[in-house]
Amino acid sequence: MQFMLLFSRQGKLRLQKWYVPLSDKERKKISRDLVQTILARKPKMCSFLEWRDLKIVYKRYASLYFCCAVEDQDNELITLEIIHRYVELLDKYFGSVCELDIIFNFEKAYFILDEFLLGGEAQETSKKNVLKAIEQADLLQEVSMLSSIDGFSWLF
Amino acid sequence: MSDVVEKTLTALPSLLSLDPQPGSAKLSSTSKLGNLIRGITELTSKHEEEKLIQHELASIKDQVSSPNTSMRQMKELMVRAIYCESLGYEASFTYIHAIKLAQQGTALEKRVGYLAVSLFLNESHELLLLLVNTVLKDLQSTNLIEVCMALTVVSQMFPKDMIPAILPLVEEKLNHPKEIIRRKAVLALYKFYLIAPNQVQHIHNKFRKALCDKDPGVMTASLHIYLQMIQENPEGYKDLTASFVTILKQVVGGKLPMDFNYHSVPAPWLQIQLLRILALLGKNDQSASAVMYEVLDESLRRAEMNHNITYAILYECVKCIYTIHPKSDLLEKAAKCIGNFVLSPKINLKYLGLKALTYVVQQDPRLALQHQMTIIECLDHSDLIIKRETLELLFRITNAQNVVVIVEKMLEFLRVNTDDYTTIDLVGKVAELAEKYAPDNEWFIETMSTVFSVGGDMMQPDIPNSFLKLLSEGFDSVEEDRKLRLFAVDSYITLLQKEPGKLPQRFLQVISWVLGEYSHLKDELEPTVVLKLLAKLLDMKHTSSETKSWILMAMTKLCEGGAEVSVVREVSETYSSSMDTVLRQRAHELQYLSQDSELRAKVLLRDNGLRPLEVDSSLSFLDGFVSEALAAGAAPYKPPHQRQEELAQAKALSLEPYGLSLPMSMSSCSITDRQSPTLLSMSSGLSGDSAEISHKGGSTSLKLDGVKRVWGREGYLPQRAAVEEAAQVEVPCTLRSPSQQGDADSSHSQTPTSTPTPTEPDPEKQQLASLFFGLSSQSSVCLMGKPEPTPHRFRRKAKGVTDPTSSSLISTPSNVEKLLCNNLLDSNIASELAVSSAKQITELPQGLKTASCDVEAELTDIADIKQNNPSLIVDNGIVAAADEDPDRPKDLCLISHLPAELSELCHSEITPLCTIQSLVLSACHLQKEDSLVLAVFISNSSDSALQHIVLDLDSEQLEVSCVSDSPAEDFRGHSVVVYQYSLTVKRPSIHVSIEGTVSFQLPGEAPQAAQFSYKLPLTIFIRPLTVSTEEYGTMWLSFSHDTKQNLTLIGDGQEALTATLNVLKQKLQLHVVEIIGQEGILSCRLLQDQPCLMHCRVHAGTLAVWLRSPVPDLPDCLIYHCQRALQEY
């Protein structure tokens, strides 16, 4: 996968993850182009797009669009399911997720994404394992709220 | 689940009213970030937002630079900075603080620090270097989460040059007890493999361990690496085929933990990954494919549930089945699957169905025929994406019968399409089809005119080039050529008389060239008319200066004196004072040539197609100039890749004074032109005439030379008979009546036997079914024994070698290679003998003697000793010499057991392998020109006969195949048997070794066995590779694996380079392609034609060596041997 974008129906970017090195300018241009193209598409249309030499796979969940760019020889359907699995993960973590969860806790959404996809490839497809990893890291957070001691090697 | 999400997400607008909601407790509504976000949603204008964010950024800036800010506050600030950046505002002042946070924060703060780094910076950002130490520290941490974070950031972005610093630590993590760490380590290594494959090649064995990991997550992660490596070199991993099949079987059979299920489908991601790997391994490999059939069948069967995820698996399965060696019942099932996709009402599946059809249709056009109605419907689909994919499919099935309809559809799409990328792609395809299948001149010229108008100035430059080349080279018939050119002139004159202002620049250039070259063919056309039209173009506002220069050249060709002189004079006067130097020159040329008709006749030969101009493409007439410039102190020419390399090396400021710039730049210019001919460049001479263009080549057609033809139009070739039978049965029911075709194709209807299908609903669509003409008629023609029924209209003359039909003219590559090789050997001898330096004279006789009395006998590697021995060249004389060696009477007697054809070859020292009781094993290797033979001697020194002797050899790096007929299993006392094996390199390594076991039985005793190993240096597999400098250049650019190192020079002064390269040539059998000044290029190959190229340059007293090869690891191994060869010298 080359990159993943989350944006709202109004065209506001909510999350962006780039797995290929691109300059800031290119990133902005690409996301602007894509947001425009995708928002212009009708609901019953195909979820796949050809864009430059990439394949864009997108899906809308309520007010949020999830959009991934993969290479032409990649499997579009499984990419669609990657999006879906990510939504499932967000849903499980936030407990029925809504756009606001992602707006206000975008760093959490990034952490979950990093646990699920690494370097553009599906890292862990077991839902349980992804959430376990996130929870372990979060546990750290709560502990650190209580005490400010450094190092948590005692946890393991 | 999705329902739940949809519901909650639809409830959003009410949430956005920002009243404290019960569910929003977890929103950090009181935090500063919360306030910021809320503040922004309340704003109404972009301007207000900008003000607010600038204010926010200023406050963040204040706080991050304050020494009193704690890490916890820093974390909070960083999240706000990320938010601002994601809105598109720059917060680059926080980057360094993000790195600091990752470095100094507690685990939790670190996490935000790393996240910020990964979002802010990209791989090439220089600040990333500051992260290396932090990553190093965290990789060594005892805290698992810190290790995880470090590995996560490393797999996303890491400076390529710093990989060696952390590699050992990451490698170590492959053995970590926690699976999450192992998994992330594997992915980090995958990332390293992608950006710097050379760095991780020594851990390939560890990847195998990861593949066998007990945790399915780790195993899945390792497949990413394998997919990549197998893509690059499928041959190297054939031995894993069975393992991948077993894994897939287990997955499909539901043997993985339930956690990995996704909508009750077992590990779909894993399945798809495995199917892709299997496709790569089974491609063109019957035996590997045979192993997969069962599990593929099973996968197809299991994936029956009606859910997207099963379709994803099915799609991959179908692709795999069509890629590997075909099996008919699987193909049938796969075809059915594709059918289901295409017919599905779900638009995503329809799309994939079309994509799959596109993929398989060249192998099996009948499949498209089955779904023709659906395809025609898709052509008019409201979604452009579906339309586009359908056109792609049609492009693949185009032939001379349906080309008109398909091209029409493509042009129709082009006229409504707004996306540049698609336009460029499609325009290229139309041009390709037009060139290949044009039914007549008019259609061809008109179609190309549309291509030029629609494609405009975006299209690939090779389209106009190849069009002009086609016009100028002509075809088999002179009369046809004339008609085509004449028609082009006619149609362009008409275009210019209409509205030339709307035509794109490229098209204008084509038009002016054609008019300049061919308007004389039209007798009734006055040159003045053309000249006036052209002059009008010159006056247009939008005409670019490049186009103007084309126009001026066309005018130069047209001006024959007489009435037109006045037009010409005016033009040349205007432009002879132009600011543009090129235009000025053209104007002067025009002026002089229009006045001097004698000179003009000499320079501009008409009908030069008949007498091709001699073009000195090597620019040898400049040699004098170059050597003069060199003598005057100019720097020698450097090829572009080397200049780039130097630029990369010299990133820092250069403090050295500049060299003499003028002569250098001129000499490099002239040679650059030679190496990168731009067809449209102004340097292509006065007239850009045909001979010049043609010699430069470049065409869009596929180069099929040397590609194995496995699939024909009729299906898989070995199975042709069976498929043809099937086609015969199907033809009558699938063909459309020719009477329903448009006028254009009526002359091509070859299918009078067909009957229209009664179920046809729409006459218009029925007519479109002519799209599929030819698909079926071809198979029927085939039945009559004519495999290529549709010859291309524009069959190029023999000089356009790119046409696949002329590929038979070229002899098979292997033969050419052999010829080259032989020549090389001869020339090697000749050149060595010709150089009469004292040193070489003393060396030559040594080389011709045996290795055992070579001066370098102290070398440890047996084969190294042999390197000085030009074993490829020598013949009978040598073994005789070996026999005289007094030290090895035993060798001598063993050698006598070699078969006659081998005993004449030069052999290595005979090495004892193992001794077990009365059995003695020893071996030597013999170099043949195109192979390496290993001879294993088994001598039985006992009196009794031995039974059941079994010798087994295996090697990780080598392909070992037995060439001798296996000698009798039993053999009598005091005798010797010889086993011969042929060795080729499978995976290059510095030393390669062969592991073996031998077992035997004495009569009446238990069987005994012993193990042994035999080590060889890679160098004995190296053979010289003769290439020309030009060939070297093309090869160099196409090779992907490389390595660079500095080596010590031998000797010093001017001759150091030559001396050093000579040592490499003698010791490693490298071929010296060319030496220019302080640079040299060399080439070699491993047996089995695995080339490796070497580029050397003397730089700061050392030899900077750069090696490239298509084979992974080969450059690194070779550099090692070069280093040794030079050290030992």
mmCIF file of C-alpha atoms in Angstrom, chain A residues 9 12-14 16-24 27-28 41 44-53 55 59-64 66 71-82 84-85 87-88 91 93-101 103-108 110-111 114-119 121-129 132-134 136-138 140-141 144-145 147-153 156, chain B residues 1-2 4-6 8-10 12 15-16 18 26-29 33-34 37-38 49 72 75 79-80 82-83 85-89 106-108 111-112 115 118-124 142-145 151-152 155-156 178-180 183-184 187 190-191 215 217 221 224 231 259-263 268-269 272-273 276 307-309 311-313 315-316 319 341 347-349 351-352 355 382-386 388-389 419 421:
data_model
loop_
_atom_site.group_PDB
_atom_site.id
_atom_site.type_symbol
_atom_site.label_atom_id
_atom_site.label_comp_id
_atom_site.label_asym_id
_atom_site.label_seq_id
_atom_site.Cartn_x
_atom_site.Cartn_y
_atom_site.Cartn_z
ATOM 1 C CA ARG A 9 -17.808 14.367 3.485
ATOM 2 C CA LYS A 12 -11.529 17.656 5.524
ATOM 3 C CA LEU A 13 -8.610 15.298 5.981
ATOM 4 C CA ARG A 14 -8.888 13.421 9.240
ATOM 5 C CA GLN A 16 -3.220 10.465 6.495
ATOM 6 C CA LYS A 17 -0.547 7.849 6.444
ATOM 7 C CA TRP A 18 2.104 7.749 3.736
ATOM 8 C CA TYR A 19 4.133 4.628 3.123
ATOM 9 C CA VAL A 20 6.182 6.045 0.275
ATOM 10 C CA PRO A 21 8.521 8.990 0.607
ATOM 11 C CA LEU A 22 6.875 12.028 -0.936
ATOM 12 C CA SER A 23 7.436 15.707 -0.440
ATOM 13 C CA ASP A 24 4.940 17.750 1.489
ATOM 14 C CA ARG A 27 1.239 14.904 -0.545
ATOM 15 C CA LYS A 28 -0.975 17.949 -0.499
ATOM 16 C CA ARG A 41 -18.447 10.013 -7.330
ATOM 17 C CA LYS A 44 -23.554 3.275 -6.471
ATOM 18 C CA MET A 45 -20.324 3.592 -8.361
ATOM 19 C CA CYS A 46 -17.388 1.260 -8.256
ATOM 20 C CA SER A 47 -15.160 1.484 -5.158
ATOM 21 C CA PHE A 48 -12.048 1.358 -7.276
ATOM 22 C CA LEU A 49 -10.395 4.121 -9.223
ATOM 23 C CA GLU A 50 -7.458 4.335 -11.513
ATOM 24 C CA TRP A 51 -5.407 7.311 -10.640
ATOM 25 C CA ARG A 52 -2.089 7.944 -12.341
ATOM 26 C CA ASP A 53 -0.449 4.545 -12.181
ATOM 27 C CA LYS A 55 -5.280 1.905 -7.954
ATOM 28 C CA LYS A 59 -15.219 3.173 0.954
ATOM 29 C CA ARG A 60 -17.560 5.448 2.769
ATOM 30 C CA TYR A 61 -18.626 4.790 6.336
ATOM 31 C CA ALA A 62 -21.318 7.299 7.301
ATOM 32 C CA SER A 63 -19.657 10.696 7.010
ATOM 33 C CA LEU A 64 -16.108 9.385 6.666
ATOM 34 C CA PHE A 66 -11.506 5.726 3.871
ATOM 35 C CA GLU A 71 -0.404 -0.841 -6.902
ATOM 36 C CA ASP A 72 -2.119 -2.057 -10.015
ATOM 37 C CA GLN A 73 -1.345 -5.727 -9.472
ATOM 38 C CA ASP A 74 -2.653 -5.666 -5.919
ATOM 39 C CA ASN A 75 -5.958 -7.205 -5.026
ATOM 40 C CA GLU A 76 -8.599 -4.469 -4.747
ATOM 41 C CA LEU A 77 -11.097 -6.537 -2.821
ATOM 42 C CA ILE A 78 -8.701 -7.437 -0.060
ATOM 43 C CA THR A 79 -7.773 -3.764 0.233
ATOM 44 C CA LEU A 80 -11.433 -3.016 0.734
ATOM 45 C CA GLU A 81 -11.403 -5.567 3.528
ATOM 46 C CA ILE A 82 -8.314 -3.953 5.029
ATOM 47 C CA HIS A 84 -13.156 -2.690 6.844
ATOM 48 C CA ARG A 85 -10.924 -4.449 9.348
ATOM 49 C CA VAL A 87 -12.975 0.263 10.934
ATOM 50 C CA GLU A 88 -13.749 -2.826 12.996
ATOM 51 C CA ASP A 91 -15.062 0.375 16.493
ATOM 52 C CA TYR A 93 -11.403 0.176 20.592
ATOM 53 C CA PHE A 94 -13.613 3.221 20.903
ATOM 54 C CA GLY A 95 -16.759 1.200 21.463
ATOM 55 C CA SER A 96 -18.904 2.048 18.447
ATOM 56 C CA VAL A 97 -16.718 4.620 16.811
ATOM 57 C CA CYS A 98 -17.863 7.927 15.405
ATOM 58 C CA GLU A 99 -16.095 10.627 13.473
ATOM 59 C CA LEU A 100 -15.605 12.682 16.625
ATOM 60 C CA ASP A 101 -13.627 9.885 18.238
ATOM 61 C CA ILE A 103 -11.099 13.836 15.373
ATOM 62 C CA PHE A 104 -10.355 14.176 19.047
ATOM 63 C CA ASN A 105 -8.235 11.076 19.454
ATOM 64 C CA PHE A 106 -6.487 10.984 16.141
ATOM 65 C CA GLU A 107 -3.228 9.872 17.739
ATOM 66 C CA LYS A 108 -4.999 6.754 19.025
ATOM 67 C CA TYR A 110 -2.759 6.324 14.272
ATOM 68 C CA PHE A 111 -1.501 3.935 16.944
ATOM 69 C CA ASP A 114 0.428 1.295 13.027
ATOM 70 C CA GLU A 115 -0.330 -1.879 14.904
ATOM 71 C CA PHE A 116 -2.428 -3.158 12.011
ATOM 72 C CA LEU A 117 -0.451 -1.996 8.989
ATOM 73 C CA LEU A 118 3.298 -1.593 9.091
ATOM 74 C CA GLY A 119 5.249 -0.099 6.244
ATOM 75 C CA GLU A 121 1.690 -4.178 4.594
ATOM 76 C CA ALA A 122 -0.840 -5.917 6.794
ATOM 77 C CA GLN A 123 1.158 -6.633 9.906
ATOM 78 C CA GLU A 124 -1.297 -8.408 12.114
ATOM 79 C CA THR A 125 -4.644 -9.580 10.887
ATOM 80 C CA SER A 126 -5.864 -11.054 14.118
ATOM 81 C CA LYS A 127 -8.175 -8.500 15.688
ATOM 82 C CA LYS A 128 -7.454 -9.805 19.156
ATOM 83 C CA ASN A 129 -3.690 -9.404 18.792
ATOM 84 C CA LYS A 132 -3.965 -6.570 22.842
ATOM 85 C CA ALA A 133 -0.896 -4.658 21.674
ATOM 86 C CA ILE A 134 -2.719 -1.347 21.886
ATOM 87 C CA GLN A 136 -0.748 -3.023 26.641
ATOM 88 C CA ALA A 137 0.631 0.297 25.500
ATOM 89 C CA ASP A 138 -2.383 2.122 26.886
ATOM 90 C CA LEU A 140 1.309 2.089 30.380
ATOM 91 C CA GLN A 141 -0.501 5.355 30.036
ATOM 92 C CA SER A 144 2.043 6.725 34.236
ATOM 93 C CA MET A 145 -0.892 8.864 35.241
ATOM 94 C CA SER A 147 3.065 7.422 39.181
ATOM 95 C CA SER A 148 5.789 9.214 37.390
ATOM 96 C CA ILE A 149 8.534 6.667 37.818
ATOM 97 C CA ASP A 150 10.571 5.935 34.741
ATOM 98 C CA GLY A 151 10.930 2.535 33.180
ATOM 99 C CA PHE A 152 8.251 -0.064 33.246
ATOM 100 C CA SER A 153 10.257 -3.175 32.953
ATOM 101 C CA PHE A 156 6.944 -7.757 31.910
ATOM 102 C CA MET B 1 -20.395 -4.927 12.298
ATOM 103 C CA SER B 2 -20.613 -2.397 9.539
ATOM 104 C CA VAL B 4 -23.301 -0.723 13.845
ATOM 105 C CA VAL B 5 -20.657 1.613 12.539
ATOM 106 C CA GLU B 6 -22.949 3.055 9.946
ATOM 107 C CA THR B 8 -23.253 5.429 14.966
ATOM 108 C CA LEU B 9 -21.579 7.419 12.276
ATOM 109 C CA THR B 10 -24.901 8.626 10.917
ATOM 110 C CA LEU B 12 -22.730 12.246 14.027
ATOM 111 C CA LEU B 15 -22.925 15.032 18.136
ATOM 112 C CA LEU B 16 -21.265 17.859 16.348
ATOM 113 C CA LEU B 18 -20.883 19.941 20.893
ATOM 114 C CA LYS B 26 -13.636 9.930 26.391
ATOM 115 C CA LEU B 27 -13.259 12.934 24.172
ATOM 116 C CA SER B 28 -10.703 15.170 25.715
ATOM 117 C CA SER B 29 -13.158 18.010 25.670
ATOM 118 C CA LEU B 33 -6.450 20.172 21.838
ATOM 119 C CA GLY B 34 -10.156 19.796 22.431
ATOM 120 C CA ILE B 37 -10.593 21.516 17.529
ATOM 121 C CA ARG B 38 -13.823 22.953 18.801
ATOM 122 C CA GLU B 49 -8.992 29.448 10.610
ATOM 123 C CA ARG B 72 4.396 15.461 29.542
ATOM 124 C CA LYS B 75 3.621 15.389 24.478
ATOM 125 C CA VAL B 79 -0.329 16.301 19.472
ATOM 126 C CA ARG B 80 -1.486 19.845 18.828
ATOM 127 C CA ILE B 82 0.359 17.209 14.526
ATOM 128 C CA TYR B 83 -3.159 18.530 14.318
ATOM 129 C CA GLU B 85 0.153 20.071 10.315
ATOM 130 C CA SER B 86 -2.692 17.815 9.282
ATOM 131 C CA LEU B 87 -4.734 20.921 8.527
ATOM 132 C CA GLY B 88 -1.997 21.902 6.116
ATOM 133 C CA TYR B 89 -0.088 24.456 8.216
ATOM 134 C CA THR B 106 8.985 8.033 29.204
ATOM 135 C CA ALA B 107 7.552 5.170 27.226
ATOM 136 C CA LEU B 108 4.225 6.851 26.785
ATOM 137 C CA ARG B 111 5.097 6.851 21.654
ATOM 138 C CA VAL B 112 3.767 10.281 20.738
ATOM 139 C CA LEU B 115 4.362 9.051 15.985
ATOM 140 C CA SER B 118 6.788 9.318 11.474
ATOM 141 C CA LEU B 119 4.120 11.795 10.426
ATOM 142 C CA PHE B 120 6.335 14.852 10.067
ATOM 143 C CA LEU B 121 9.434 13.508 8.375
ATOM 144 C CA ASN B 122 9.993 11.356 5.373
ATOM 145 C CA GLU B 123 12.766 8.891 4.672
ATOM 146 C CA SER B 124 15.138 11.423 3.229
ATOM 147 C CA THR B 142 14.280 -4.260 28.416
ATOM 148 C CA ASN B 143 10.883 -2.691 28.026
ATOM 149 C CA LEU B 144 9.011 -4.560 25.343
ATOM 150 C CA ILE B 145 6.893 -1.596 24.399
ATOM 151 C CA LEU B 151 10.822 -1.427 15.452
ATOM 152 C CA THR B 152 7.632 0.254 14.291
ATOM 153 C CA SER B 155 9.836 -0.254 9.501
ATOM 154 C CA GLN B 156 8.247 2.976 8.413
ATOM 155 C CA LYS B 178 7.752 -12.569 22.207
ATOM 156 C CA GLU B 179 6.061 -13.096 18.856
ATOM 157 C CA ILE B 180 5.093 -9.447 18.467
ATOM 158 C CA ARG B 183 6.953 -10.112 13.798
ATOM 159 C CA LYS B 184 7.969 -6.473 13.837
ATOM 160 C CA LEU B 187 8.792 -6.429 8.862
ATOM 161 C CA TYR B 190 11.447 -6.451 4.881
ATOM 162 C CA LYS B 191 11.658 -2.687 4.781
ATOM 163 C CA ASP B 215 3.408 -18.073 15.467
ATOM 164 C CA GLY B 217 1.674 -13.809 12.605
ATOM 165 C CA ALA B 221 5.028 -11.317 8.017
ATOM 166 C CA HIS B 224 6.119 -10.265 2.472
ATOM 167 C CA GLN B 231 9.377 -11.876 -7.667
ATOM 168 C CA ASP B 259 -8.309 -15.341 15.957
ATOM 169 C CA PHE B 260 -7.068 -15.253 12.417
ATOM 170 C CA ASN B 261 -10.495 -15.779 10.964
ATOM 171 C CA TYR B 262 -12.067 -12.864 9.252
ATOM 172 C CA HIS B 263 -15.808 -13.153 8.809
ATOM 173 C CA PRO B 268 -7.646 -14.427 4.089
ATOM 174 C CA TRP B 269 -4.623 -12.129 3.958
ATOM 175 C CA ILE B 272 -3.870 -14.285 -0.781
ATOM 176 C CA GLN B 273 -0.212 -13.779 -0.065
ATOM 177 C CA ARG B 276 0.554 -14.824 -5.175
ATOM 178 C CA HIS B 307 -18.869 -12.339 0.946
ATOM 179 C CA ASN B 308 -16.341 -9.907 -0.427
ATOM 180 C CA ILE B 309 -13.480 -11.646 1.291
ATOM 181 C CA TYR B 311 -14.309 -13.135 -3.753
ATOM 182 C CA ALA B 312 -10.944 -11.603 -3.006
ATOM 183 C CA ILE B 313 -9.509 -15.084 -2.497
ATOM 184 C CA TYR B 315 -9.879 -13.648 -7.687
ATOM 185 C CA GLU B 316 -6.349 -14.367 -6.552
ATOM 186 C CA LYS B 319 -5.085 -15.329 -11.349
ATOM 187 C CA PHE B 341 -17.692 -12.027 -11.460
ATOM 188 C CA ILE B 347 -20.251 -3.261 -9.508
ATOM 189 C CA ASN B 348 -16.989 -3.982 -7.693
ATOM 190 C CA LEU B 349 -17.139 -7.613 -8.713
ATOM 191 C CA TYR B 351 -14.911 -4.510 -12.338
ATOM 192 C CA LEU B 352 -12.719 -7.309 -11.054
ATOM 193 C CA LYS B 355 -9.856 -7.055 -14.917
ATOM 194 C CA SER B 382 -22.295 5.180 -16.510
ATOM 195 C CA ASP B 383 -19.180 4.692 -14.398
ATOM 196 C CA LEU B 384 -16.130 5.764 -16.381
ATOM 197 C CA ILE B 385 -13.942 3.342 -14.454
ATOM 198 C CA ILE B 386 -15.887 0.377 -15.778
ATOM 199 C CA ARG B 388 -12.032 2.326 -19.011
ATOM 200 C CA GLU B 389 -11.414 -1.237 -17.865
ATOM 201 C CA ASP B 419 -7.724 12.794 -16.719
ATOM 202 C CA TYR B 421 -2.799 10.163 -17.182
#
